[in-house]
């Protein structure tokens, strides 16, 4: 019986120049350039492990063991269906199935899931255009390109945004990221995307984000890693300033108090922060200062994870029976 399966893994992501606002909510296109990194828990790989199967045998498509709602506007089948005809031309009319599990992911799993699936698709259809593949992955998760290419990436363009890696994960090996998680529910990122553009300040935010991406290119060509995270901290402040203007309050008082303390402590040793759309403050520090940073974070919350920057998505297993 025909059965072809490809398994890929891809890491979760966080923004460095944060993405806010969607110029096309279906294609999930942006209004401005952005940047991000991929990460893993230290000592435990964090990834989405995704298997694409083309088979005569009837199977169920699942996400973390639960059946997938194929009608969902951000279902992985949005991506699979765009390649349905090409897959069928190559492998014949058979079932196409998707199974994905998140391993050690604390947040940002949708980028990883979409990127791991994109990697599976590219492995069976190597002639497809990678920029088009990214546009299709975006419909499932707008920052999937970060997870697909890994390390530090920038995403440029509005109608046809595409992502490229500007520094690989090796450059970040002397740095650690602590995720200080606060015990409240995270808000959906779409609250940010749908509200930021309503602010009169948003025009300025677009300019700031685009300029930050240009500065990031210079910092990365100088391999100035602490400069990159300082820029990310300032971008975080600008991003959440807009969120505040449109009443999307991601940064709670408890999170703000940790951020304020980081700003103060920076006078004594280098440390910076990032807050994306979730209920974590990410503290970035030199690897040698990890314990000091942990001590600081633990005064504010009990839930803490140690992270490091990780690399691109990859195929880990294939099977082919006929
Ligand atoms: C989600 O699309 C975008 C945020 O996570 C910010 C970012 O990571 O750029 C909210």
CSV table of C-alpha atoms and ligand atoms in Angstrom, one decimal:
chain,number,residue,atom,x,y,z
A,1,UNK,CA,0.0,0.0,0.0
A,2,UNK,CA,1.3,3.4,-1.0
A,3,UNK,CA,2.5,5.5,2.0
A,4,UNK,CA,4.9,8.3,1.9
A,5,UNK,CA,5.6,10.3,5.1
A,6,UNK,CA,7.9,13.2,5.9
A,7,UNK,CA,8.6,14.4,9.4
A,8,UNK,CA,10.1,17.9,10.1
A,9,UNK,CA,10.8,19.9,13.2
A,10,UNK,CA,10.8,23.7,13.6
A,11,UNK,CA,11.4,25.9,16.7
A,12,UNK,CA,9.1,28.5,18.2
A,13,UNK,CA,9.9,32.2,17.7
A,14,UNK,CA,9.8,35.6,19.3
A,15,UNK,CA,10.0,39.1,17.8
A,16,UNK,CA,13.0,41.3,17.9
A,17,UNK,CA,11.3,44.1,15.8
A,18,UNK,CA,7.8,43.2,16.7
A,19,UNK,CA,5.0,42.7,14.2
A,20,UNK,CA,1.7,44.5,14.8
A,21,UNK,CA,-1.1,45.1,12.4
A,22,UNK,CA,-2.2,43.1,9.3
A,23,UNK,CA,-2.8,44.9,6.0
A,24,UNK,CA,-4.6,41.7,4.7
A,25,UNK,CA,-6.1,39.6,7.5
A,26,UNK,CA,-6.7,36.6,5.3
A,27,UNK,CA,-3.2,36.4,3.8
A,28,UNK,CA,-2.0,37.8,7.1
A,29,UNK,CA,0.3,40.3,5.3
A,30,UNK,CA,2.0,43.0,7.4
A,31,UNK,CA,2.1,46.8,7.3
A,32,UNK,CA,5.8,47.0,8.1
A,33,UNK,CA,9.1,45.1,8.2
A,34,UNK,CA,9.9,43.0,11.3
A,35,UNK,CA,12.5,40.7,12.7
A,36,UNK,CA,12.7,37.7,15.1
A,37,UNK,CA,14.6,34.8,16.5
A,38,UNK,CA,14.0,31.1,17.0
A,39,UNK,CA,14.5,29.6,20.5
A,40,UNK,CA,14.7,26.3,22.4
A,41,UNK,CA,14.7,25.5,26.1
A,42,UNK,CA,18.3,25.0,27.2
A,43,UNK,CA,19.1,21.3,27.4
A,44,UNK,CA,15.7,20.2,25.8
A,45,UNK,CA,15.0,20.9,22.2
A,46,UNK,CA,11.7,22.9,21.8
A,47,UNK,CA,9.9,22.3,18.6
A,48,UNK,CA,6.9,21.4,16.6
A,49,UNK,CA,7.3,17.9,15.2
A,50,UNK,CA,5.1,17.7,12.2
A,51,UNK,CA,4.4,14.7,9.9
A,52,UNK,CA,2.9,15.0,6.4
A,53,UNK,CA,1.6,11.7,5.1
A,54,UNK,CA,0.4,10.8,1.6
A,55,UNK,CA,-1.4,7.5,1.8
A,56,UNK,CA,-4.0,5.1,0.5
A,57,UNK,CA,-4.8,4.2,4.1
A,58,UNK,CA,-7.4,6.4,5.7
A,59,UNK,CA,-5.9,8.4,8.6
A,60,UNK,CA,-6.9,11.2,11.0
A,61,UNK,CA,-5.2,14.6,10.9
A,62,UNK,CA,-4.3,15.8,14.4
A,63,UNK,CA,-2.7,18.6,16.4
A,64,UNK,CA,-1.4,17.5,19.8
A,65,UNK,CA,-3.4,14.3,19.5
A,66,UNK,CA,-6.7,16.1,18.8
A,67,UNK,CA,-8.6,16.1,15.5
A,68,UNK,CA,-8.1,19.2,13.4
A,69,UNK,CA,-10.9,21.5,12.4
A,70,UNK,CA,-10.1,21.8,8.6
A,71,UNK,CA,-12.6,24.7,8.3
A,72,UNK,CA,-10.6,26.9,10.8
A,73,UNK,CA,-9.4,30.0,9.0
A,74,UNK,CA,-5.8,29.2,10.1
A,75,UNK,CA,-5.9,25.4,9.7
A,76,UNK,CA,-2.7,23.8,8.4
A,77,UNK,CA,-4.9,22.6,5.5
A,78,UNK,CA,-4.9,26.2,4.2
A,79,UNK,CA,-1.3,25.5,3.3
A,80,UNK,CA,-1.7,21.9,2.3
A,81,UNK,CA,-4.6,22.7,0.0
A,82,UNK,CA,-2.6,25.2,-2.0
A,83,UNK,CA,-0.2,22.4,-2.9
A,84,UNK,CA,-2.9,19.7,-3.2
A,85,UNK,CA,-2.8,19.6,-7.1
A,86,UNK,CA,1.0,19.5,-7.3
A,87,UNK,CA,1.1,16.7,-4.6
A,88,UNK,CA,-1.6,14.8,-6.5
A,89,UNK,CA,0.2,15.2,-9.8
A,90,UNK,CA,3.4,13.8,-8.3
A,91,UNK,CA,2.0,11.0,-6.0
A,92,UNK,CA,-1.4,10.2,-7.5
A,93,UNK,CA,-4.9,10.8,-6.0
A,94,UNK,CA,-4.5,9.8,-2.4
A,95,UNK,CA,-5.2,11.1,1.1
A,96,UNK,CA,-3.0,13.8,2.5
A,97,UNK,CA,-2.7,13.9,6.3
A,98,UNK,CA,-1.1,16.2,8.9
A,99,UNK,CA,-0.1,15.2,12.4
A,100,UNK,CA,1.8,17.6,14.7
A,101,UNK,CA,2.9,17.7,18.3
A,102,UNK,CA,4.5,20.4,20.2
A,103,UNK,CA,7.5,19.3,22.3
A,104,UNK,CA,8.7,21.6,25.2
A,105,UNK,CA,7.1,24.7,23.6
A,106,UNK,CA,6.0,27.3,26.1
A,107,UNK,CA,4.6,29.8,23.6
A,108,UNK,CA,4.8,30.6,19.8
A,109,UNK,CA,3.8,27.1,18.6
A,110,UNK,CA,1.8,28.3,15.6
A,111,UNK,CA,4.9,29.7,13.7
A,112,UNK,CA,6.7,26.4,14.5
A,113,UNK,CA,3.8,24.2,13.3
A,114,UNK,CA,3.4,26.2,10.0
A,115,UNK,CA,7.2,26.2,9.4
A,116,UNK,CA,7.6,22.5,10.1
A,117,UNK,CA,4.7,21.8,7.7
A,118,UNK,CA,6.3,24.1,5.1
A,119,UNK,CA,9.6,22.2,5.4
A,120,UNK,CA,7.7,18.9,4.7
A,121,UNK,CA,6.0,20.4,1.6
A,122,UNK,CA,9.4,21.8,0.3
A,123,UNK,CA,11.0,18.4,0.8
A,124,UNK,CA,8.4,16.6,-1.4
A,125,UNK,CA,8.1,19.6,-3.9
A,126,UNK,CA,11.7,20.9,-4.1
A,127,UNK,CA,10.9,23.0,-7.2
A,128,UNK,CA,8.4,25.3,-5.6
A,129,UNK,CA,9.3,28.9,-5.1
A,130,UNK,CA,10.4,29.4,-1.4
A,131,UNK,CA,9.0,33.0,-1.3
A,132,UNK,CA,5.6,31.7,-2.4
A,133,UNK,CA,5.8,28.9,0.1
A,134,UNK,CA,6.4,31.5,2.8
A,135,UNK,CA,3.4,33.5,1.6
A,136,UNK,CA,1.3,30.3,2.0
A,137,UNK,CA,2.7,29.5,5.4
A,138,UNK,CA,1.8,33.0,6.5
A,139,UNK,CA,-1.9,32.2,6.1
A,140,UNK,CA,-1.5,29.7,8.9
A,141,UNK,CA,0.9,31.8,11.0
A,142,UNK,CA,2.2,35.3,10.0
A,143,UNK,CA,5.7,34.8,11.4
A,144,UNK,CA,6.3,31.3,10.2
A,145,UNK,CA,9.3,32.5,8.1
A,146,UNK,CA,11.2,33.2,11.3
A,147,UNK,CA,10.8,29.6,12.3
A,148,UNK,CA,11.5,28.2,8.8
A,149,UNK,CA,14.9,30.0,8.5
A,150,UNK,CA,16.0,30.1,12.1
A,151,UNK,CA,18.6,32.1,14.0
A,152,UNK,CA,18.0,35.9,13.6
A,153,UNK,CA,15.8,36.7,10.6
A,154,UNK,CA,14.3,39.8,9.1
A,155,UNK,CA,11.1,39.9,7.1
A,156,UNK,CA,10.8,42.6,4.5
A,157,UNK,CA,8.0,43.7,2.1
A,158,UNK,CA,4.3,44.4,2.4
A,159,UNK,CA,2.6,42.7,-0.6
A,160,UNK,CA,5.1,39.8,-0.8
A,161,UNK,CA,7.0,39.8,2.4
A,162,UNK,CA,9.9,37.4,2.6
A,163,UNK,CA,12.2,36.3,5.4
A,164,UNK,CA,15.9,35.7,5.4
A,165,UNK,CA,18.4,34.7,8.1
A,166,UNK,CA,20.9,37.5,8.9
A,167,UNK,CA,22.8,35.7,11.7
A,168,UNK,CA,22.8,32.0,12.6
A,169,UNK,CA,22.3,30.7,16.1
A,170,UNK,CA,26.1,30.2,16.7
A,171,UNK,CA,26.5,34.0,17.2
A,172,UNK,CA,24.1,33.9,20.2
A,173,UNK,CA,25.8,31.0,22.1
A,174,UNK,CA,27.2,33.3,24.8
A,175,UNK,CA,23.7,34.7,25.6
A,176,UNK,CA,20.8,33.3,27.5
A,177,UNK,CA,17.1,34.3,27.4
A,178,UNK,CA,15.0,33.8,30.5
A,179,UNK,CA,11.2,33.5,30.0
A,180,UNK,CA,9.6,34.9,33.2
A,181,UNK,CA,6.0,33.7,32.9
A,182,UNK,CA,3.2,35.6,34.7
A,183,UNK,CA,0.1,33.7,35.9
A,184,UNK,CA,-2.6,35.3,33.8
A,185,UNK,CA,-4.1,34.2,30.5
A,186,UNK,CA,-2.5,35.6,27.3
A,187,UNK,CA,-4.6,37.6,25.0
A,188,UNK,CA,-5.0,36.5,21.3
A,189,UNK,CA,-2.4,38.2,19.1
A,190,UNK,CA,-5.2,39.3,16.8
A,191,UNK,CA,-6.3,41.8,19.5
A,192,UNK,CA,-2.9,43.5,18.7
A,193,UNK,CA,-3.1,43.1,15.0
A,194,UNK,CA,-6.7,44.4,14.6
A,195,UNK,CA,-6.3,47.4,17.0
A,196,UNK,CA,-2.8,48.9,16.5
A,197,UNK,CA,-3.7,50.3,13.1
A,198,UNK,CA,-6.6,52.3,14.7
A,199,UNK,CA,-4.1,54.5,16.5
A,200,UNK,CA,-3.1,57.9,15.0
A,201,UNK,CA,0.4,57.0,16.3
A,202,UNK,CA,0.5,53.8,14.2
A,203,UNK,CA,2.0,55.7,11.2
A,204,UNK,CA,5.0,56.5,13.4
A,205,UNK,CA,5.1,52.9,14.6
A,206,UNK,CA,5.5,51.8,11.0
A,207,UNK,CA,8.4,54.2,10.5
A,208,UNK,CA,10.0,53.1,13.8
A,209,UNK,CA,9.7,49.4,13.0
A,210,UNK,CA,11.1,49.9,9.5
A,211,UNK,CA,14.0,52.0,10.8
A,212,UNK,CA,14.7,49.4,13.5
A,213,UNK,CA,15.0,46.7,10.9
A,214,UNK,CA,17.6,48.8,9.0
A,215,UNK,CA,19.6,49.4,12.2
A,216,UNK,CA,19.4,45.7,13.0
A,217,UNK,CA,21.1,44.9,9.7
A,218,UNK,CA,24.0,47.1,10.7
A,219,UNK,CA,24.2,45.7,14.2
A,220,UNK,CA,24.2,42.2,12.8
A,221,UNK,CA,26.9,42.9,10.3
A,222,UNK,CA,29.0,44.1,13.2
A,223,UNK,CA,28.0,41.0,15.2
A,224,UNK,CA,26.8,43.3,18.0
A,225,UNK,CA,24.6,40.9,19.8
A,226,UNK,CA,24.0,43.0,23.0
A,227,UNK,CA,23.2,46.0,20.6
A,228,UNK,CA,20.6,43.7,18.9
A,229,UNK,CA,18.9,43.0,22.2
A,230,UNK,CA,19.1,46.7,23.2
A,231,UNK,CA,17.3,47.6,20.0
A,232,UNK,CA,14.7,44.8,20.7
A,233,UNK,CA,14.1,46.3,24.2
A,234,UNK,CA,13.4,49.8,22.7
A,235,UNK,CA,11.2,48.2,20.1
A,236,UNK,CA,9.3,46.4,22.8
A,237,UNK,CA,8.6,49.8,24.5
A,238,UNK,CA,7.4,51.4,21.3
A,239,UNK,CA,5.2,48.4,20.5
A,240,UNK,CA,3.5,48.3,23.9
A,241,UNK,CA,3.1,52.1,23.8
A,242,UNK,CA,0.9,51.7,20.7
A,243,UNK,CA,-0.9,48.8,22.4
A,244,UNK,CA,-1.7,51.0,25.4
A,245,UNK,CA,-3.1,53.7,23.1
A,246,UNK,CA,-5.6,51.3,21.7
A,247,UNK,CA,-6.4,49.7,25.0
A,248,UNK,CA,-4.7,46.4,24.4
A,249,UNK,CA,-2.9,45.9,27.7
A,250,UNK,CA,-0.4,43.1,27.3
A,251,UNK,CA,2.0,44.4,29.9
A,252,UNK,CA,0.5,44.1,33.3
A,253,UNK,CA,1.6,46.0,36.4
A,254,UNK,CA,3.5,42.9,37.6
A,255,UNK,CA,5.3,42.6,34.3
A,256,UNK,CA,6.0,46.4,34.2
A,257,UNK,CA,7.6,46.2,37.6
A,258,UNK,CA,10.1,43.6,36.4
A,259,UNK,CA,10.8,45.6,33.3
A,260,UNK,CA,11.4,48.7,35.4
A,261,UNK,CA,13.8,46.8,37.6
A,262,UNK,CA,15.7,45.6,34.5
A,263,UNK,CA,16.0,49.2,33.3
A,264,UNK,CA,17.5,50.1,36.7
A,265,UNK,CA,19.9,47.1,37.0
A,266,UNK,CA,21.3,47.7,33.5
A,267,UNK,CA,23.4,50.4,35.1
A,268,UNK,CA,25.3,47.6,36.9
A,269,UNK,CA,25.4,44.7,34.4
A,270,UNK,CA,24.2,44.3,30.9
A,271,UNK,CA,20.7,42.9,30.6
A,272,UNK,CA,17.7,43.7,28.4
A,273,UNK,CA,14.0,42.6,28.0
A,274,UNK,CA,11.5,41.7,25.3
A,275,UNK,CA,7.7,41.4,25.7
A,276,UNK,CA,5.9,40.1,22.6
A,277,UNK,CA,2.1,39.3,22.7
A,278,UNK,CA,2.1,36.9,25.7
A,279,UNK,CA,2.3,36.8,29.4
A,280,UNK,CA,6.1,36.5,29.6
A,281,UNK,CA,8.9,39.0,30.1
A,282,UNK,CA,12.0,37.7,28.3
A,283,UNK,CA,15.2,38.7,30.1
A,284,UNK,CA,18.3,38.6,27.9
A,285,UNK,CA,21.7,38.4,29.5
A,286,UNK,CA,25.2,37.2,28.9
A,287,UNK,CA,25.5,33.5,29.7
A,288,UNK,CA,27.9,34.2,32.5
A,289,UNK,CA,25.2,36.4,34.2
A,290,UNK,CA,22.4,33.9,34.0
A,291,UNK,CA,22.2,33.2,37.7
A,292,UNK,CA,22.0,37.0,38.5
A,293,UNK,CA,19.2,37.4,36.0
A,294,UNK,CA,17.4,34.4,37.5
A,295,UNK,CA,17.6,35.8,40.9
A,296,UNK,CA,16.1,39.1,39.7
A,297,UNK,CA,13.2,37.4,37.8
A,298,UNK,CA,12.4,35.1,40.7
A,299,UNK,CA,11.6,38.1,42.8
A,300,UNK,CA,8.7,38.7,40.4
A,301,UNK,CA,7.4,35.3,39.4
A,302,UNK,CA,7.9,31.7,40.2
A,303,UNK,CA,7.7,30.3,36.6
A,304,UNK,CA,11.0,30.7,34.8
A,305,UNK,CA,12.5,29.0,31.8
A,306,UNK,CA,16.0,29.2,30.4
A,307,UNK,CA,16.2,29.6,26.6
A,308,UNK,CA,18.8,29.9,23.9
A,309,UNK,CA,18.6,30.9,20.2
A,310,UNK,CA,18.1,28.0,17.9
A,311,UNK,CA,18.4,27.2,14.2
A,312,UNK,CA,16.3,26.5,11.1
A,313,UNK,CA,13.6,24.0,10.5
A,314,UNK,CA,14.7,20.6,9.2
A,315,UNK,CA,13.5,17.2,7.9
A,316,UNK,CA,14.2,14.5,10.5
A,317,UNK,CA,12.6,11.4,9.1
A,318,UNK,CA,11.1,10.1,5.9
A,319,UNK,CA,9.4,6.8,5.0
A,320,UNK,CA,8.4,5.5,1.6
A,321,UNK,CA,6.4,2.3,1.0
A,322,UNK,CA,4.7,1.2,-2.2
B,1,LIG,C1,2.2,37.7,16.5
B,1,LIG,O1,1.9,37.7,15.2
B,1,LIG,C2,3.2,38.8,16.7
B,1,LIG,C3,3.6,39.1,18.1
B,1,LIG,O2,4.0,37.8,18.7
B,1,LIG,C4,4.8,40.0,18.1
B,1,LIG,C5,6.0,39.5,17.4
B,1,LIG,O3,6.5,38.4,17.8
B,1,LIG,O4,6.5,40.1,16.5
B,1,LIG,C6,2.5,39.6,19.0
